[in-house]
Tab-separated table of C-alpha atoms in Angstrom:
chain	number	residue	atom	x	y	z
A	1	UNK	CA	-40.277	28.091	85.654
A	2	UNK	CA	-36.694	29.867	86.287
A	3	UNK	CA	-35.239	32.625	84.612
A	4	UNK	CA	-32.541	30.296	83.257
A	5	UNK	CA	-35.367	28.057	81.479
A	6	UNK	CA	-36.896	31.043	80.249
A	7	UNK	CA	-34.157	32.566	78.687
A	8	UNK	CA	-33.563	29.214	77.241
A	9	UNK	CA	-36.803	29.469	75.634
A	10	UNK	CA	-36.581	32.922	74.474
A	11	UNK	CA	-33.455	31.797	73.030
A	12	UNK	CA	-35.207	29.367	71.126
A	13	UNK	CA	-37.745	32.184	70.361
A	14	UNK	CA	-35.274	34.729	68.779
A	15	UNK	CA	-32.819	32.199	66.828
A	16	UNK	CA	-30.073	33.887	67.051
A	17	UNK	CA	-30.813	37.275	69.151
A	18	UNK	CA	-28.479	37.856	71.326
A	19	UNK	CA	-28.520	36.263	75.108
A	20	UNK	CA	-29.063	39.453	76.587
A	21	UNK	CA	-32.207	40.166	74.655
A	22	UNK	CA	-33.724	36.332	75.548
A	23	UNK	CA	-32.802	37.225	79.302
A	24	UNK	CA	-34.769	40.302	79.655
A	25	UNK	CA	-37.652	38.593	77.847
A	26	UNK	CA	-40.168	36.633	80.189
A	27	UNK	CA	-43.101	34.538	78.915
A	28	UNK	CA	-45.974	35.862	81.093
A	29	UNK	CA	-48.106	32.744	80.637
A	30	UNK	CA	-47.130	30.226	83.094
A	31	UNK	CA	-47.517	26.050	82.000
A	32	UNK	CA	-50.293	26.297	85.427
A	33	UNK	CA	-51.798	28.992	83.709
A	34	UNK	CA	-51.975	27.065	80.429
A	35	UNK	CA	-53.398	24.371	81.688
A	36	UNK	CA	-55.909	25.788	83.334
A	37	UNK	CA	-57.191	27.332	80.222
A	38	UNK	CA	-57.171	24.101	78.824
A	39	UNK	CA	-59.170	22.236	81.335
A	40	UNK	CA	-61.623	24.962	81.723
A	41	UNK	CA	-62.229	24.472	77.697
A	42	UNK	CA	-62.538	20.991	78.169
A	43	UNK	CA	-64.874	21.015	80.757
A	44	UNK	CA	-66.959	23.650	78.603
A	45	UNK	CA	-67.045	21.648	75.620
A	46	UNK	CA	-68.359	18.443	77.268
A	47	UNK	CA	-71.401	20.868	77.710
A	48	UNK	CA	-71.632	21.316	73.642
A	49	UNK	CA	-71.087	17.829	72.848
A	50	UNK	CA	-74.189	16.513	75.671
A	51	UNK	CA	-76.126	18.946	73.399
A	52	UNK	CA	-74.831	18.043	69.900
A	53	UNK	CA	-76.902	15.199	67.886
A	54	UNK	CA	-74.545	12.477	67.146
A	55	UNK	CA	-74.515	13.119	63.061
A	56	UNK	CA	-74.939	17.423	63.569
A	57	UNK	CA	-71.770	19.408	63.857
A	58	UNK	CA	-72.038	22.694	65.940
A	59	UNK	CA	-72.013	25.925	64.440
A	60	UNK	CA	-72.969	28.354	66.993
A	61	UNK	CA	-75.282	29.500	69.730
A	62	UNK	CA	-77.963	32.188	68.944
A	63	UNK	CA	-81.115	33.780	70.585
A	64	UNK	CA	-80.493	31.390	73.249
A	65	UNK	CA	-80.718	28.504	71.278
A	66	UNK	CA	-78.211	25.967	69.619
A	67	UNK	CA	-77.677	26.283	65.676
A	68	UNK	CA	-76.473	23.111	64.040
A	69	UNK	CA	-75.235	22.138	60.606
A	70	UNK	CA	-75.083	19.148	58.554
A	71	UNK	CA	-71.615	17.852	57.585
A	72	UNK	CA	-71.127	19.744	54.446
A	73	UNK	CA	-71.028	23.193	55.899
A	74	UNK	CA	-67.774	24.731	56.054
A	75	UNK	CA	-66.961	24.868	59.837
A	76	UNK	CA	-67.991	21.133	60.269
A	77	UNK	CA	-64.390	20.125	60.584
A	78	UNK	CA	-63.761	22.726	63.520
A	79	UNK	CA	-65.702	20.810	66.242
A	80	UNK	CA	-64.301	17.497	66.155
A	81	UNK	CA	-60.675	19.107	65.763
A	82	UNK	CA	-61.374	20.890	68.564
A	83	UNK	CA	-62.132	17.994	70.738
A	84	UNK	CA	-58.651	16.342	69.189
A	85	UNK	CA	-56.827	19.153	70.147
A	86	UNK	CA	-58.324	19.327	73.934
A	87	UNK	CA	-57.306	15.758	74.278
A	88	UNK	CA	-53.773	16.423	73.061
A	89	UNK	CA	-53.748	19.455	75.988
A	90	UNK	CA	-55.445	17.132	78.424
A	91	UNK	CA	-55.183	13.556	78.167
A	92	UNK	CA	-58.407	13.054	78.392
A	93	UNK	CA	-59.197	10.051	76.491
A	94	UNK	CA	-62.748	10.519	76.682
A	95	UNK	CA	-62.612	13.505	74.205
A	96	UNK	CA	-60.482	11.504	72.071
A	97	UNK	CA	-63.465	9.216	71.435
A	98	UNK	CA	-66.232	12.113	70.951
A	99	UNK	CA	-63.884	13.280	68.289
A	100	UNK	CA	-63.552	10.086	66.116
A	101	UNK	CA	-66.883	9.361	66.909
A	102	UNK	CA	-67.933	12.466	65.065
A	103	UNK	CA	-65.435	11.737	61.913
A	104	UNK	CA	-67.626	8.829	61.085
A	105	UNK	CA	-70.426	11.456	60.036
A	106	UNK	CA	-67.438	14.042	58.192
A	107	UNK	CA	-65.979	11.166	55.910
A	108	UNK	CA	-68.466	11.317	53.120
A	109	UNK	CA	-66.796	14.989	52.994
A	110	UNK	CA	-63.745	13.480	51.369
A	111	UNK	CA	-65.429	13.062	47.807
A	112	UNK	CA	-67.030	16.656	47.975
A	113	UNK	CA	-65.764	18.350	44.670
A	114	UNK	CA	-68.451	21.354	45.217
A	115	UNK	CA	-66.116	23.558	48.295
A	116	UNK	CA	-62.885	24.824	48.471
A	117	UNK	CA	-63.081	24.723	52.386
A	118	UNK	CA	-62.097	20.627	52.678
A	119	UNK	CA	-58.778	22.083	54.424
A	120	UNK	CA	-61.212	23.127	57.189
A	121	UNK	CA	-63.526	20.363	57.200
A	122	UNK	CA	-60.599	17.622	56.801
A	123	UNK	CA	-57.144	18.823	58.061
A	124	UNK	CA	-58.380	20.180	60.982
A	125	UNK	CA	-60.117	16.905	61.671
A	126	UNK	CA	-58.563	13.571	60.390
A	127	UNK	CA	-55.631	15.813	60.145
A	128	UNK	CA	-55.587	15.769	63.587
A	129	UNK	CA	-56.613	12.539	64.368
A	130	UNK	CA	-53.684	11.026	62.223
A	131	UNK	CA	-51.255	13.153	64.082
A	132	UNK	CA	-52.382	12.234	66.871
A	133	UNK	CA	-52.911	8.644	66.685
A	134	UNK	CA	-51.174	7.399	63.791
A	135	UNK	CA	-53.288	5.430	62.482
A	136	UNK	CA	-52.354	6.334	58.672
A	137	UNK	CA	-54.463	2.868	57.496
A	138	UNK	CA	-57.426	4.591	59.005
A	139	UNK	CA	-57.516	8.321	58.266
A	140	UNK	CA	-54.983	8.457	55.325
A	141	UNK	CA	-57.227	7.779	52.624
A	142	UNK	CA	-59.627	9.958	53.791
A	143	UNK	CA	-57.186	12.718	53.500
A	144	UNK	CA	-55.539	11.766	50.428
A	145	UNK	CA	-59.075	11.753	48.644
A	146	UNK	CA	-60.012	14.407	49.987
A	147	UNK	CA	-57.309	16.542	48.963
A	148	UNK	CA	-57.569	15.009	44.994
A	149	UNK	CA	-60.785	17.037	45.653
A	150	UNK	CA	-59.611	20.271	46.499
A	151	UNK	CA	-57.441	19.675	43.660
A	152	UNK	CA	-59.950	19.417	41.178
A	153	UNK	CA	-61.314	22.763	41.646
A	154	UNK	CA	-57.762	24.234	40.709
A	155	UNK	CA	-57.222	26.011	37.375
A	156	UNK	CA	-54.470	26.106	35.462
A	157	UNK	CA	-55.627	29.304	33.886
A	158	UNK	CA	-55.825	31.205	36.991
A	159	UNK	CA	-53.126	29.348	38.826
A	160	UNK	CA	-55.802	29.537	41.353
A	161	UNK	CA	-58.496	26.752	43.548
A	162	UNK	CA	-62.011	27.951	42.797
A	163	UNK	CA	-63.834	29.041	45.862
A	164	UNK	CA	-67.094	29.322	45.300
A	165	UNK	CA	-69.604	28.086	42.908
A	166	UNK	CA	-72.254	30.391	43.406
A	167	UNK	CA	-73.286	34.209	42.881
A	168	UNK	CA	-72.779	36.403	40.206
A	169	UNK	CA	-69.111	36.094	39.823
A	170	UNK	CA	-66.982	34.280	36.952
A	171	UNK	CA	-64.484	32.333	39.373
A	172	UNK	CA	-64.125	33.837	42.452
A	173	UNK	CA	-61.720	33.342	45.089
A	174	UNK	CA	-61.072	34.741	48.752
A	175	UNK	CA	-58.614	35.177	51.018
A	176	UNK	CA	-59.771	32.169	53.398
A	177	UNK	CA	-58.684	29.735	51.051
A	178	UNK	CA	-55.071	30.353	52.147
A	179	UNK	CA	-56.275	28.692	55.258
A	180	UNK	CA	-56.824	25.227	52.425
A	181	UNK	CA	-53.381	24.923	51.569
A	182	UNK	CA	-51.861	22.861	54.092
A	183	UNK	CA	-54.119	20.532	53.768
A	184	UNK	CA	-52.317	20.167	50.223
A	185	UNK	CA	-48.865	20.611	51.171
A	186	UNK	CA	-49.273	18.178	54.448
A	187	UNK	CA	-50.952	15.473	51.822
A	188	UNK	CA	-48.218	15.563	49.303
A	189	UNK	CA	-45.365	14.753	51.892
A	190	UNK	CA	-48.042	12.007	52.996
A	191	UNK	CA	-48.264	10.354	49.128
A	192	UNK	CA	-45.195	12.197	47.533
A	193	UNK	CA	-47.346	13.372	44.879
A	194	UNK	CA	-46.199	16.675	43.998
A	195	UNK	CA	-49.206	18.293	42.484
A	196	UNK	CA	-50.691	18.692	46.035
A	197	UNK	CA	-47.562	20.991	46.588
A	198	UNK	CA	-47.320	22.340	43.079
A	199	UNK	CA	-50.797	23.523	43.280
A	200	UNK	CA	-50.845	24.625	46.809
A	201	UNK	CA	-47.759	27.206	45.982
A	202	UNK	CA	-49.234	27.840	42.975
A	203	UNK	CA	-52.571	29.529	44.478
A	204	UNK	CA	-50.488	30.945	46.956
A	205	UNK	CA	-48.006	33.037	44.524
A	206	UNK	CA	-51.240	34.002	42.875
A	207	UNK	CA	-53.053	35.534	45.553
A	208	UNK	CA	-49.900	37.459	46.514
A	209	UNK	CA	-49.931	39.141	43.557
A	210	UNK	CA	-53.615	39.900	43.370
A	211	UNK	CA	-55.041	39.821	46.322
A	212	UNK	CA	-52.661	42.314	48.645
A	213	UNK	CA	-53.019	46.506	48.751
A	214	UNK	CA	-50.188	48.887	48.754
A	215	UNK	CA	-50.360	48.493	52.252
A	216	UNK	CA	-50.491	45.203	52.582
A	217	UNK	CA	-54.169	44.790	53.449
A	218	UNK	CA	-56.124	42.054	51.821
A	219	UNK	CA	-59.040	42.007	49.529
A	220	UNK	CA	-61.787	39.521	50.201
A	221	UNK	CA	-62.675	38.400	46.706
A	222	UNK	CA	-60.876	38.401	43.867
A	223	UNK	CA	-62.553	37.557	40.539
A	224	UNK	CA	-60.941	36.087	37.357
A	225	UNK	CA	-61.631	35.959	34.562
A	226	UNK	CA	-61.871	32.225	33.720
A	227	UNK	CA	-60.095	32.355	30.594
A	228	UNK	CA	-57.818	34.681	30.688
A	229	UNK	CA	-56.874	34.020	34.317
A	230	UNK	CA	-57.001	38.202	34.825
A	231	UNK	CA	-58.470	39.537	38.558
A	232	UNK	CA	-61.329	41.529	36.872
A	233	UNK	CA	-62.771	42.147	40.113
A	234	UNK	CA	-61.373	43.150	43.932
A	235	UNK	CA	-64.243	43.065	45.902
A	236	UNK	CA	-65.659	42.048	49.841
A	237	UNK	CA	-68.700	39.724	51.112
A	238	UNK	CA	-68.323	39.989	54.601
A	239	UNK	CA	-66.078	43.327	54.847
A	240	UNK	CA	-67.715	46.618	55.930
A	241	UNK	CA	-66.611	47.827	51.463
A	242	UNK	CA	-65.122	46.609	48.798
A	243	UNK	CA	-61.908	48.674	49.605
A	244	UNK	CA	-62.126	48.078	53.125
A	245	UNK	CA	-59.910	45.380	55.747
A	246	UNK	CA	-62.226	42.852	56.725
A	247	UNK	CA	-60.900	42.058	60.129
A	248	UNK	CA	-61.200	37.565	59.785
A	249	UNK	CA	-59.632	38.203	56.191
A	250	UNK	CA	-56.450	39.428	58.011
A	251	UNK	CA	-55.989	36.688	60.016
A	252	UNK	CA	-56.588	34.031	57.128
A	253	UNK	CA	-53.795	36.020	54.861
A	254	UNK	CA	-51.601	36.099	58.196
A	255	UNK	CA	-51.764	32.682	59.341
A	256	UNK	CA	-51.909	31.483	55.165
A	257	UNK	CA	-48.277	32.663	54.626
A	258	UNK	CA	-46.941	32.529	58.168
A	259	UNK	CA	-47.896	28.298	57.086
A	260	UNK	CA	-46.706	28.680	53.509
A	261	UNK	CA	-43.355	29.818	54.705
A	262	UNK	CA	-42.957	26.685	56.659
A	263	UNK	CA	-44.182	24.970	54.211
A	264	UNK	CA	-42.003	26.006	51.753
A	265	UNK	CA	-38.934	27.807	52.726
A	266	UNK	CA	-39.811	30.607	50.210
A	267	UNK	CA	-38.953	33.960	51.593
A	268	UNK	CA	-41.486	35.524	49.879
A	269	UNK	CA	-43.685	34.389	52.286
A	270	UNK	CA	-42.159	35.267	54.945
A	271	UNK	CA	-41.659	38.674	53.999
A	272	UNK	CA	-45.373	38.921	53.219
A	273	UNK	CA	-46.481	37.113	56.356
A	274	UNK	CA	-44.219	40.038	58.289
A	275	UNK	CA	-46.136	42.732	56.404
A	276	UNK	CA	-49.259	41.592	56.916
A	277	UNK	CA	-48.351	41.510	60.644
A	278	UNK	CA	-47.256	44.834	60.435
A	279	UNK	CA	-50.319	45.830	58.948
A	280	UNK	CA	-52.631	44.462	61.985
A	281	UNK	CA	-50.453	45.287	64.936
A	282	UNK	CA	-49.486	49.053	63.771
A	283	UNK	CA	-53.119	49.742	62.851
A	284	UNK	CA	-54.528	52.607	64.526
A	285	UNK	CA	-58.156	50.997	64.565
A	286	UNK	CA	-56.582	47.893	66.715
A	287	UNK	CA	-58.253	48.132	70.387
A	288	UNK	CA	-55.281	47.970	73.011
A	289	UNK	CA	-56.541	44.718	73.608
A	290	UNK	CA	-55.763	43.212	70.128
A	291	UNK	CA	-59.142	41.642	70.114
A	292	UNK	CA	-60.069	43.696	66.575
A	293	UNK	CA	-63.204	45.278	65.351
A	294	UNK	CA	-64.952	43.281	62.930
A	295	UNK	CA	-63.464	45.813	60.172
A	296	UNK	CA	-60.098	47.725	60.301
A	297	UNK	CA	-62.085	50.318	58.458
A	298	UNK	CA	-65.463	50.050	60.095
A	299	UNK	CA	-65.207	54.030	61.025
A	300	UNK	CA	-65.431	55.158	57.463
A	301	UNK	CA	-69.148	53.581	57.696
A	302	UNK	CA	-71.538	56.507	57.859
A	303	UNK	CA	-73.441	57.437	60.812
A	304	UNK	CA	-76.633	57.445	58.674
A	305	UNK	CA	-75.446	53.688	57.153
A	306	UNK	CA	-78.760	51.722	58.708
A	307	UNK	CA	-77.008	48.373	57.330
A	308	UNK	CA	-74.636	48.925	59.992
A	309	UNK	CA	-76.828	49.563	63.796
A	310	UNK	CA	-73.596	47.244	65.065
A	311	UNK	CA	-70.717	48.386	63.337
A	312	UNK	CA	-68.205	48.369	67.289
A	313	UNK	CA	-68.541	45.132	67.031
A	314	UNK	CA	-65.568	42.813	67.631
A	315	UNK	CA	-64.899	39.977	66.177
A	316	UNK	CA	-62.764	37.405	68.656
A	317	UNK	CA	-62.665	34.787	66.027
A	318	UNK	CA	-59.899	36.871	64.250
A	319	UNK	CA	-58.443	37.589	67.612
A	320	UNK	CA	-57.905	33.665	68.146
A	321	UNK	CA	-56.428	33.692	64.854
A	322	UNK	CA	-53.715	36.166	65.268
A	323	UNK	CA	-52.636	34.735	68.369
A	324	UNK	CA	-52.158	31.121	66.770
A	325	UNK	CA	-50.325	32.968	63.578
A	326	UNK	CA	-48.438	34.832	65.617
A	327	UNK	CA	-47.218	32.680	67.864
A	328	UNK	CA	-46.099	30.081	65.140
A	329	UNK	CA	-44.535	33.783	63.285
A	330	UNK	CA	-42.065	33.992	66.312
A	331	UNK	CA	-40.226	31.034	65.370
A	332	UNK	CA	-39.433	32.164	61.989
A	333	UNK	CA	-38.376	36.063	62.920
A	334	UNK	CA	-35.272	37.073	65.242
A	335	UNK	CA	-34.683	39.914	67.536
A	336	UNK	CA	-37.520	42.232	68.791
A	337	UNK	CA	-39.669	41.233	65.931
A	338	UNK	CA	-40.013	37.173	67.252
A	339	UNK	CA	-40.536	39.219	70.869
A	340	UNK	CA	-43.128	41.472	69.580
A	341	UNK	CA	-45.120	38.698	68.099
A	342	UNK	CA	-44.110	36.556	70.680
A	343	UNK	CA	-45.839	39.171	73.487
A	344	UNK	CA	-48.638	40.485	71.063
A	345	UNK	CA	-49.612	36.508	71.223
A	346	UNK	CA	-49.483	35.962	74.700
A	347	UNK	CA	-51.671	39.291	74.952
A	348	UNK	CA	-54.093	38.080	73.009
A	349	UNK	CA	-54.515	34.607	74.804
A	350	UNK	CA	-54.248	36.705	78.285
A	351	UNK	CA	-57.501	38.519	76.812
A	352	UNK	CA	-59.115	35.664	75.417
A	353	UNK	CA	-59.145	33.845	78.649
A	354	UNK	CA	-61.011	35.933	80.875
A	355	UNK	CA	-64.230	38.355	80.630
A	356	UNK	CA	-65.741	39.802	78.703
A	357	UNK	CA	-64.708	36.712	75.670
A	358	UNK	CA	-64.307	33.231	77.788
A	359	UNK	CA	-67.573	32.434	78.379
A	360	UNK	CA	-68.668	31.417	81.923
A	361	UNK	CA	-69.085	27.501	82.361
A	362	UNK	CA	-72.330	26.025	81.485
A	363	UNK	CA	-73.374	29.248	79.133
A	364	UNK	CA	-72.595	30.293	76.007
A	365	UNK	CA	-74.538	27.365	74.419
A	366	UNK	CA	-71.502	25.017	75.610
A	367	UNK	CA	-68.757	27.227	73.395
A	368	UNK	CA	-65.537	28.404	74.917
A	369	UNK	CA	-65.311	32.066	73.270
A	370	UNK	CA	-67.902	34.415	72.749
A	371	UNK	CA	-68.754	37.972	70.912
A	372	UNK	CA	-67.604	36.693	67.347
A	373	UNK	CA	-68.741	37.704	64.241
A	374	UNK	CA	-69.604	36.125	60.998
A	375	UNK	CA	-70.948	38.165	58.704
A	376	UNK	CA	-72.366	41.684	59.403
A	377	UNK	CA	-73.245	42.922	56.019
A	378	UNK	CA	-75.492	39.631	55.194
A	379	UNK	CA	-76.697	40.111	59.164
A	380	UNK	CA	-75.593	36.335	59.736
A	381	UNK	CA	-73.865	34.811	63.076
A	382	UNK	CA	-73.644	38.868	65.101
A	383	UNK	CA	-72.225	38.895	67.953
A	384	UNK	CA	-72.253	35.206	68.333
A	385	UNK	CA	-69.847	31.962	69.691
A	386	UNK	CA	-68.861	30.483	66.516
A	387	UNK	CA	-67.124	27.179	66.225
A	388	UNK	CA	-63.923	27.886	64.550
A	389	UNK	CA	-63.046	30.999	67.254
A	390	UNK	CA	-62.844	28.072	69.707
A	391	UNK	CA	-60.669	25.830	67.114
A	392	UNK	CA	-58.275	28.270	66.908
A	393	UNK	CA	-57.667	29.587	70.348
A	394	UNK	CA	-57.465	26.384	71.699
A	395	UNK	CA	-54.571	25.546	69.234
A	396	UNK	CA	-53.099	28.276	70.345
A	397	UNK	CA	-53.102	27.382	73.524
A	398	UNK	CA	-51.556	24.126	72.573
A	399	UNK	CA	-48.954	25.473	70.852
A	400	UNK	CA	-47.782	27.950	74.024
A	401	UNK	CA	-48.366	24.335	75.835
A	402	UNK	CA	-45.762	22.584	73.408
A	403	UNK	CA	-43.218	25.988	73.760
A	404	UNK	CA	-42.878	25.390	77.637
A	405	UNK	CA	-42.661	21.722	77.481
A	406	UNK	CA	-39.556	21.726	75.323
A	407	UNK	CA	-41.313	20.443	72.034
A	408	UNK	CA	-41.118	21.482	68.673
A	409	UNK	CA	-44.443	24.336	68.508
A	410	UNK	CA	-45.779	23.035	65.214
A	411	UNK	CA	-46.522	19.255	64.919
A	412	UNK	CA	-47.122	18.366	61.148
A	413	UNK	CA	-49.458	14.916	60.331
A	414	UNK	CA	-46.561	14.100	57.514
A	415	UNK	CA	-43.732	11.960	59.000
């Protein structure tokens, strides 16, 4: 690429920064380079899929073996979106048909009233597939159902969707569930029901006001009190404390409002999107190579803490998550904050793609990223490939892909 068609992209990057600040900027990641990554995941992935049963969905790879989940776990949506986005980054139509192939097992997801996670298990996939095929006939019922499901477990009370339905807690809801709300937003363009948007805004004001710190670090459960609708309770499940910055729980809250924003237009959003940005890049506990720690605060663990024998542990599934949010945060921000998230993007996906995370072909139990982290305190998924890490760096790499070919960066399912 030229320096004149990069500075007409960094244009395009800063709004309306001035041309002198888009000419001294240079993307660093080349379309060759891009690519590249992009084959080399597709290639990888055919190695999962020869190993995946035809109605399992992959979770991860542990002790050397392949761990496998039914289609009503969580991440079951990740794979096959995967595979969609791979084939939008490669043309290859034989990952296309893996993909929809596997949707025929997800469907039965759509009329699941017992998870807030159908953004996961449905956007990402028939999401996806509409997007990318069009075929509304086909997928657009699935979604629409699917989201009148989500949108049962919403409370008017709370002005909150219900996360989980288990434990000891009165109606609990975490920070991940940002991640659900596009699914909402994207379905009510789709139908032109409102209460998909209503709702999704709704949760999302609510969870700004309860679920953020002074400095702008999120909880990972809040609890409510189901009649009142009052946070009773700010507490973790998969954070180091209750008071401490669960590393994933960052990157949901960052990419959540970074989407919200576009979603909406409302610069409350934005401006919480920026601080929560803030918050992860200025943090003194970030490794230079912005692949995080599983816990900002994982340092304030006692020595003599035996729940914790792993506690330097990163965690590249929130890496792959900043990078995405970031990137799509640059289009929204001007000046040397678009170029700082821009570059701290590109840094990320620079790291990502080599050793010690990108797994070698033919290991890694078929998965593209390794040394993720699921849950340390409940000793689940440590030091691990995990599913949605892959998802997620892969659409980042898409979206850099889209940047240098002149196309709009984010590609919504509504038309």
């Amino acid at each position: 690429m030229k320096l004149k068609q990069l500075s007409v992209l960094l244009l395009a990057i800063l709004g309306t920064s001035t041309v002198v600040q888009a000419q001294t900027a240079k993307p660093n990641l080349s379309k060759a380079f891009i690519q590249q990554q992009l084959d080399a995941a597709a290639k990888q992935i055919k190695v999962l899929a020869s190993e995946t049963p035809a109605e399992k969905f992959p979770k991860t790879f542990e002790n050397g073996k392949e761990v496998f989940s039914s289609s009503s776990w969580w991440c079951s949506g990740f794979y096959p979106g995967t595979l969609l986005y791979l084939y939008e980054g490669t043309k290859d139509e034989g990952l296309l048909k893996k993909a929809t192939e596997k949707l025929t097992y997800l469907e039965k997801e759509k009329n699941n009233k017992g998870t807030h996670d159908l953004g996961f298990m449905l956007f990402c996939s028939f999401g996806n597939a509409l997007r990318l095929t069009g075929d509304n006939q086909k997928y657009g019922p699935v979604l629409s159902t699917g989201a009148n499901s989500l949108a049962s477990r919403y409370s008017p009370t709370t002005k909150t969707i219900r996360s989980w339905d288990h434990g000891s807690w009165q109606y609990p809801v975490i920070i991940d569930n940002m991640m659900n709300l596009e699914f909402l937003t994207q379905v009510s363009k789709m139908t032109g029901d409102k209460k998909f948007y209503d709702i999704a805004v709704s949760h999302a004001e609510t969870t700004l006001k309860n679920h953020f710190r002074k400095d702008y670090s999120s909880y990972h459960v809040i609890d409510y009190d189901k009649n009142t609708g009052k946070a009773i309770g700010k507490k973790t499940h998969q954070g180091a404390f209750d008071e401490s910055a669960w590393s994933r729980g960052q990157g949901w809250a960052l990419y959540g409002y970074t989407m919200m924003y576009r979603e909406t237009k409302k610069k409350e959003f934005l401006k919480q999107a920026q601080q929560i940005a803030k918050y992860i890049l200025s943090n003194p506990n970030l490794p230079a190579d912005l692949v995080p720690y599983w816990d900002f605060d994982k340092d304030k663990i006692a020595q003599s803490d035996k729940m914790y024998p792993n506690k330097d542990l990163r965690d590249v599934s929130a890496a792959a998550l900043y990078a995405s949010a970031l990137l799509e945060l640059s289009q929204y921000t001007k000046g040397s904050e678009a170029l700082n998230y821009f570059d701290k993007a590109e840094t990320i996906l620079k790291n990502l793609s080599k050793v010690p995370y990108l797994a070698p072909y033919g290991q890694n139990g078929g998965y593209i990223l390794q040394h993720s982290v699921g849950a340390l305190p409940l000793n689940s998924e440590i030091d691990v490939p995990l599913t949605y890490a892959d998802y997620y760096y892969v659409e980042a790499l898409v979206r850099y892909q889209r940047l240098l070919s002149g196309e709009p960066m984010i590609k919504e399912i509504a038309k």
